Amino acid sequence: MAAGNHSTVTEFILAGLTDKPELQLPLFLFFLGVCMVTVVGNMGMITLIGLSSHLHIPMYYFLSSLSFIDLCYSTVITPKMLVNFVTEKNTISYPECMTQLFLFIFFIVSESHMLAVMAYDRYVAICNPLLYNAAMSYQVCFWLVVEVYMMGLIGAAVHTGCMLRVVFCKAKIINHYFCDLFPLLELTCSSTYINVVVLLCLSVFNILAPTLTIFGSYVFIIASILRIHSTEGRSKAFSTCSSHILAVTLFYGSAAFMYLQPSNVSSMDQSKVSSVFYTIIVPMLNPLIYSLRNKDVKVALNTIIEKGLFCISKDF
């Protein structure tokens, strides 16, 4: 089939999380609260890192980028999801659906690679502390972040381009609350062979490569920590990684449950809960994980609050 959009469908209907009317309002209020916490938490983390000079180090530079990614890809999905709870038929036009798909893949792939970059940063900091400033200079950090976004852009462009070539004529009800790859492929009436091959190839690169980077980094990190003789030294070294380990576990665990299972109707219904977790809940939890479990962030927050209170008291 020639490249291009030959779809006969001009709009889709998003089935949403549930079709039970009694759950619509409670779910709307719950996810509205989650959305607000996500925006405030990630915006707060970005602002705090920007204002606190002692947080201007590679670890928090990457954390700021992670917060930006979480903020963006959550807002790509959540607003349309909230609309679904208060309307009888939640429609999304074909261009809007493809745009949502592109942005979702862009940010989800970027997050995967950003977590790998953060693991590499911790590896250098713990295993090669004397070379840390040289190995993680501003220029290196900048190009690592650029590479992360380039990976996201390539993945999103390729997947969306492949989706634009298929024909949608079976039905237009997407069994999901946003435009994702598998639910869309279920609606096609043309060959999806190329899409599946591309999905497998890019999944190897965008999932396997970051996973191996993270796993390899922590193998060396754990080996380095075990060589530290003092208990206090071990505890301090591990504390710098604990938040990242938890964030990685939540993200990859829920994403793997969503995508590493047979693609059929029943599994798609079950995987909605998992996809809610890594698309909406994880972006909310990440700033909480890094703030509640991080002494530097707590100190920076207290300093900003004290400065704010001092300025207010001076005005009065």
Coordinates of C-alpha atoms in Angstrom, one line a residue:
M1 CA 0.0 0.0 0.0
A2 CA 1.3 3.5 -0.8
A3 CA 2.2 5.8 2.0
G4 CA -0.3 8.3 3.0
N5 CA -3.6 8.6 4.8
H6 CA -6.2 6.4 3.1
S7 CA -8.4 6.2 6.2
T8 CA -12.2 6.3 5.8
V9 CA -12.6 7.2 9.4
T10 CA -12.7 11.0 10.2
E11 CA -13.2 10.6 14.0
F12 CA -13.0 8.0 16.8
I13 CA -14.9 7.4 19.9
L14 CA -12.9 6.8 23.1
A15 CA -14.6 4.0 25.2
G16 CA -12.9 5.3 28.3
L17 CA -12.1 3.5 31.5
T18 CA -15.6 2.3 32.4
D19 CA -19.1 2.4 31.0
K20 CA -20.8 2.3 34.5
P21 CA -22.6 5.6 35.1
E22 CA -22.3 5.5 38.9
L23 CA -18.5 5.5 38.6
Q24 CA -18.2 8.5 36.2
L25 CA -18.3 11.3 38.8
P26 CA -16.1 9.6 41.5
L27 CA -13.5 8.8 38.8
F28 CA -13.7 12.4 37.4
L29 CA -13.1 13.9 40.8
F30 CA -10.2 11.4 41.6
F31 CA -8.4 12.0 38.3
L32 CA -9.0 15.7 38.5
G33 CA -7.2 15.7 41.9
V34 CA -4.4 13.5 40.4
C35 CA -4.0 16.0 37.5
M36 CA -3.8 19.0 39.9
V37 CA -1.2 17.2 42.1
T38 CA 0.8 16.2 39.0
V39 CA 0.9 19.7 37.6
V40 CA 1.7 21.3 41.0
G41 CA 4.3 18.7 41.9
N42 CA 6.2 18.7 38.6
M43 CA 6.0 22.4 38.1
G44 CA 7.2 22.9 41.7
M45 CA 10.1 20.5 41.2
I46 CA 11.2 22.4 38.0
T47 CA 10.9 25.8 39.8
L48 CA 12.7 24.6 42.9
I49 CA 15.6 23.2 41.0
G50 CA 15.8 26.4 38.9
L51 CA 15.8 28.7 42.0
S52 CA 18.1 26.7 44.2
S53 CA 21.7 27.2 43.2
H54 CA 23.0 24.2 45.1
L55 CA 20.8 22.0 43.1
H56 CA 22.4 23.1 39.8
I57 CA 24.3 19.8 39.4
P58 CA 23.8 17.1 36.8
M59 CA 21.6 14.9 39.0
Y60 CA 19.0 17.6 39.4
Y61 CA 19.4 18.9 35.9
F62 CA 18.2 15.4 34.7
L63 CA 15.5 15.4 37.4
S64 CA 14.2 18.7 36.1
S65 CA 14.0 17.3 32.6
L66 CA 12.2 14.2 34.0
S67 CA 9.7 16.4 35.7
F68 CA 9.1 18.3 32.4
I69 CA 8.5 15.1 30.6
D70 CA 6.1 13.8 33.3
L71 CA 4.2 17.1 33.2
C72 CA 3.9 17.0 29.4
Y73 CA 2.9 13.5 28.8
S74 CA 0.4 13.5 31.6
T75 CA -1.3 16.6 30.2
V76 CA -1.4 15.0 26.8
I77 CA -3.7 12.3 28.1
T78 CA -5.5 13.4 31.3
P79 CA -7.6 16.4 30.0
K80 CA -9.3 14.2 27.3
M81 CA -9.8 11.4 29.8
L82 CA -11.6 13.9 32.2
V83 CA -13.9 14.9 29.3
N84 CA -14.8 11.3 28.8
F85 CA -16.3 11.2 32.4
V86 CA -18.7 14.1 31.8
T87 CA -19.9 13.5 28.2
E88 CA -22.0 10.8 26.9
K89 CA -19.9 10.2 23.8
N90 CA -16.3 11.3 23.9
T91 CA -15.2 11.8 20.3
I92 CA -11.7 12.6 19.0
S93 CA -11.0 13.6 15.4
Y94 CA -8.5 11.6 13.3
P95 CA -5.9 14.4 13.3
E96 CA -6.3 14.9 17.1
C97 CA -5.9 11.2 17.6
M98 CA -2.7 11.0 15.6
T99 CA -1.4 14.1 17.3
Q100 CA -2.1 12.5 20.7
L101 CA -0.5 9.3 19.6
F102 CA 2.6 11.2 18.4
L103 CA 3.0 13.2 21.6
F104 CA 2.4 10.3 23.9
I105 CA 5.0 8.1 22.2
F106 CA 7.5 11.1 22.1
F107 CA 7.2 11.7 25.9
I108 CA 7.0 8.0 26.9
V109 CA 10.1 7.1 24.9
S110 CA 11.9 10.2 26.2
E111 CA 11.1 9.2 29.8
S112 CA 12.5 5.7 29.2
H113 CA 15.8 7.1 28.0
M114 CA 15.9 9.8 30.6
L115 CA 15.7 7.2 33.4
A116 CA 18.7 5.4 31.7
V117 CA 20.6 8.7 31.6
M118 CA 19.9 9.2 35.3
A119 CA 21.1 5.7 36.1
Y120 CA 24.4 6.4 34.2
D121 CA 24.8 9.7 36.1
R122 CA 24.5 7.8 39.4
Y123 CA 27.0 5.2 38.1
V124 CA 29.6 7.9 37.4
A125 CA 29.0 9.7 40.7
I126 CA 29.4 6.5 42.8
C127 CA 31.9 4.4 40.8
N128 CA 34.1 7.3 39.5
P129 CA 33.6 10.2 41.8
L130 CA 37.0 11.8 41.0
L131 CA 36.1 12.0 37.3
Y132 CA 32.5 13.0 37.9
N133 CA 32.9 16.8 37.1
A134 CA 34.8 16.0 33.9
A135 CA 32.6 13.1 32.8
M136 CA 29.3 14.9 33.5
S137 CA 30.2 18.4 32.4
Y138 CA 27.5 20.9 31.4
Q139 CA 28.2 20.1 27.7
V140 CA 27.9 16.4 28.3
C141 CA 24.6 16.8 30.2
F142 CA 23.2 19.0 27.6
W143 CA 23.9 16.6 24.8
L144 CA 22.6 13.7 26.8
V145 CA 19.3 15.5 27.2
V146 CA 19.2 16.4 23.5
E147 CA 19.8 12.7 22.7
V148 CA 16.9 11.7 24.9
Y149 CA 14.5 14.0 23.1
M150 CA 15.9 12.9 19.7
M151 CA 15.1 9.3 20.6
G152 CA 11.6 10.3 21.5
L153 CA 11.2 12.3 18.3
I154 CA 12.4 9.4 16.1
G155 CA 10.2 6.9 17.9
A156 CA 7.1 9.0 17.7
A157 CA 7.7 10.0 14.1
V158 CA 8.2 6.4 12.9
H159 CA 5.3 4.9 14.9
T160 CA 2.9 7.7 13.8
G161 CA 4.0 7.5 10.2
C162 CA 3.3 3.8 10.2
M163 CA -0.1 4.4 11.7
L164 CA -1.0 7.0 9.1
R165 CA -0.6 4.4 6.3
V166 CA -3.2 1.9 7.6
V167 CA -6.9 2.0 6.8
F168 CA -9.5 2.3 9.6
C169 CA -12.8 1.0 8.4
K170 CA -13.9 -1.8 10.8
A171 CA -15.2 0.4 13.6
K172 CA -14.3 3.7 15.2
I173 CA -14.7 2.9 18.9
I174 CA -11.2 2.8 20.5
N175 CA -11.3 0.4 23.5
H176 CA -9.2 2.8 25.6
Y177 CA -9.2 6.2 27.1
F178 CA -6.6 7.6 24.7
C179 CA -5.1 6.9 21.3
D180 CA -2.6 4.2 21.9
L181 CA -0.9 1.8 19.4
F182 CA -2.6 -1.5 20.2
P183 CA -6.1 -0.2 20.5
L184 CA -5.8 1.6 17.2
L185 CA -4.3 -1.4 15.4
E186 CA -7.3 -3.5 16.5
L187 CA -9.5 -1.2 14.3
T188 CA -7.6 -1.5 11.1
C189 CA -8.8 -3.5 8.1
S190 CA -5.5 -3.4 6.3
S191 CA -2.2 -5.2 6.9
T192 CA -0.5 -4.3 10.1
Y193 CA 2.7 -6.3 9.4
I194 CA 4.9 -3.3 9.0
N195 CA 3.5 -1.7 12.1
V196 CA 4.2 -4.9 14.2
V197 CA 7.7 -5.2 12.8
V198 CA 8.5 -1.5 13.5
L199 CA 7.0 -1.9 17.0
L200 CA 9.2 -4.9 17.8
C201 CA 12.3 -3.3 16.4
L202 CA 11.9 0.0 18.2
S203 CA 10.8 -1.7 21.4
V204 CA 14.1 -3.5 21.4
F205 CA 15.9 -0.2 21.2
N206 CA 13.6 2.0 23.3
I207 CA 13.0 -0.6 26.1
L208 CA 15.9 -3.1 26.0
A209 CA 18.7 -0.5 25.6
P210 CA 17.6 1.7 28.5
T211 CA 16.9 -1.4 30.6
L212 CA 20.3 -2.8 30.0
T213 CA 21.9 0.6 30.7
I214 CA 20.0 0.8 34.0
F215 CA 20.7 -2.8 35.0
G216 CA 24.4 -2.5 34.1
S217 CA 24.8 0.8 35.9
Y218 CA 23.3 -0.7 39.1
V219 CA 25.4 -3.8 38.9
F220 CA 28.5 -1.7 39.1
I221 CA 26.9 0.7 41.6
I222 CA 26.0 -2.2 44.0
A223 CA 29.5 -3.7 43.6
S224 CA 31.0 -0.3 44.4
I225 CA 28.8 0.2 47.4
L226 CA 29.6 -3.3 48.8
R227 CA 33.3 -2.3 48.7
I228 CA 32.6 0.6 51.1
H229 CA 33.6 -0.5 54.6
S230 CA 31.6 1.9 56.7
T231 CA 27.9 1.3 57.2
E232 CA 27.3 5.1 57.1
G233 CA 29.1 5.3 53.8
R234 CA 27.1 2.5 52.3
S235 CA 23.8 4.1 53.5
K236 CA 24.8 7.5 52.1
A237 CA 25.7 6.0 48.7
F238 CA 22.6 3.9 48.4
S239 CA 20.3 6.9 49.5
T240 CA 21.4 8.8 46.3
C241 CA 20.0 5.9 44.2
S242 CA 16.9 4.8 46.2
S243 CA 14.5 7.4 44.7
H244 CA 15.7 6.5 41.1
I245 CA 15.3 2.8 41.7
L246 CA 11.8 3.3 42.9
A247 CA 10.9 5.5 40.0
V248 CA 12.4 3.0 37.5
T249 CA 10.5 0.1 39.1
L250 CA 7.1 1.9 39.0
F251 CA 7.6 3.0 35.4
Y252 CA 9.0 -0.1 33.8
G253 CA 6.9 -2.5 35.9
S254 CA 3.5 -1.0 34.9
A255 CA 4.6 -0.4 31.3
A256 CA 5.8 -4.0 30.9
F257 CA 2.5 -5.3 32.3
M258 CA 0.7 -3.2 29.6
Y259 CA 2.8 -4.1 26.6
L260 CA 4.3 -7.5 27.3
Q261 CA 1.1 -9.5 27.2
P262 CA -1.1 -11.0 24.4
S263 CA -3.0 -8.3 22.4
N264 CA -6.6 -9.3 22.7
V265 CA -9.8 -7.7 23.9
S266 CA -9.8 -9.2 27.4
S267 CA -6.2 -8.3 28.0
M268 CA -6.8 -4.8 26.7
D269 CA -9.6 -4.3 29.2
Q270 CA -7.3 -5.5 32.0
S271 CA -4.4 -3.4 30.9
K272 CA -6.3 -0.2 31.2
V273 CA -5.5 -0.2 34.9
S274 CA -1.8 -0.7 34.2
S275 CA -1.8 2.1 31.6
V276 CA -3.5 4.4 34.0
F277 CA -0.7 3.8 36.4
Y278 CA 2.2 4.6 34.2
T279 CA 0.5 7.4 32.2
I280 CA -1.2 9.2 35.0
I281 CA -0.2 7.9 38.5
V282 CA 3.6 7.6 37.9
P283 CA 4.0 11.3 36.7
M284 CA 2.2 12.3 40.0
L285 CA 4.4 10.0 42.2
N286 CA 7.8 10.9 40.7
P287 CA 8.1 14.4 42.2
L288 CA 6.8 13.1 45.5
I289 CA 9.3 10.3 45.5
Y290 CA 12.2 12.6 44.7
S291 CA 11.1 15.3 47.3
L292 CA 10.1 13.1 50.2
R293 CA 13.1 10.8 49.9
N294 CA 15.7 13.4 49.1
K295 CA 17.5 15.5 51.7
D296 CA 18.8 18.1 49.3
V297 CA 15.4 18.8 47.9
K298 CA 13.9 19.1 51.4
V299 CA 16.7 21.6 52.4
A300 CA 16.1 23.6 49.2
L301 CA 12.4 23.7 49.7
N302 CA 12.8 24.8 53.4
T303 CA 15.2 27.5 52.3
I304 CA 12.8 28.9 49.6
I305 CA 10.0 28.9 52.1
E306 CA 12.1 30.6 54.8
K307 CA 13.2 33.3 52.3
G308 CA 9.6 33.8 51.2
L309 CA 8.4 34.2 54.8
F310 CA 11.3 36.5 55.6
C311 CA 10.4 38.7 52.6
I312 CA 6.7 38.8 53.7
S313 CA 7.7 39.7 57.2
K314 CA 9.9 42.5 56.0
D315 CA 7.0 44.0 53.9
F316 CA 4.9 44.1 57.0

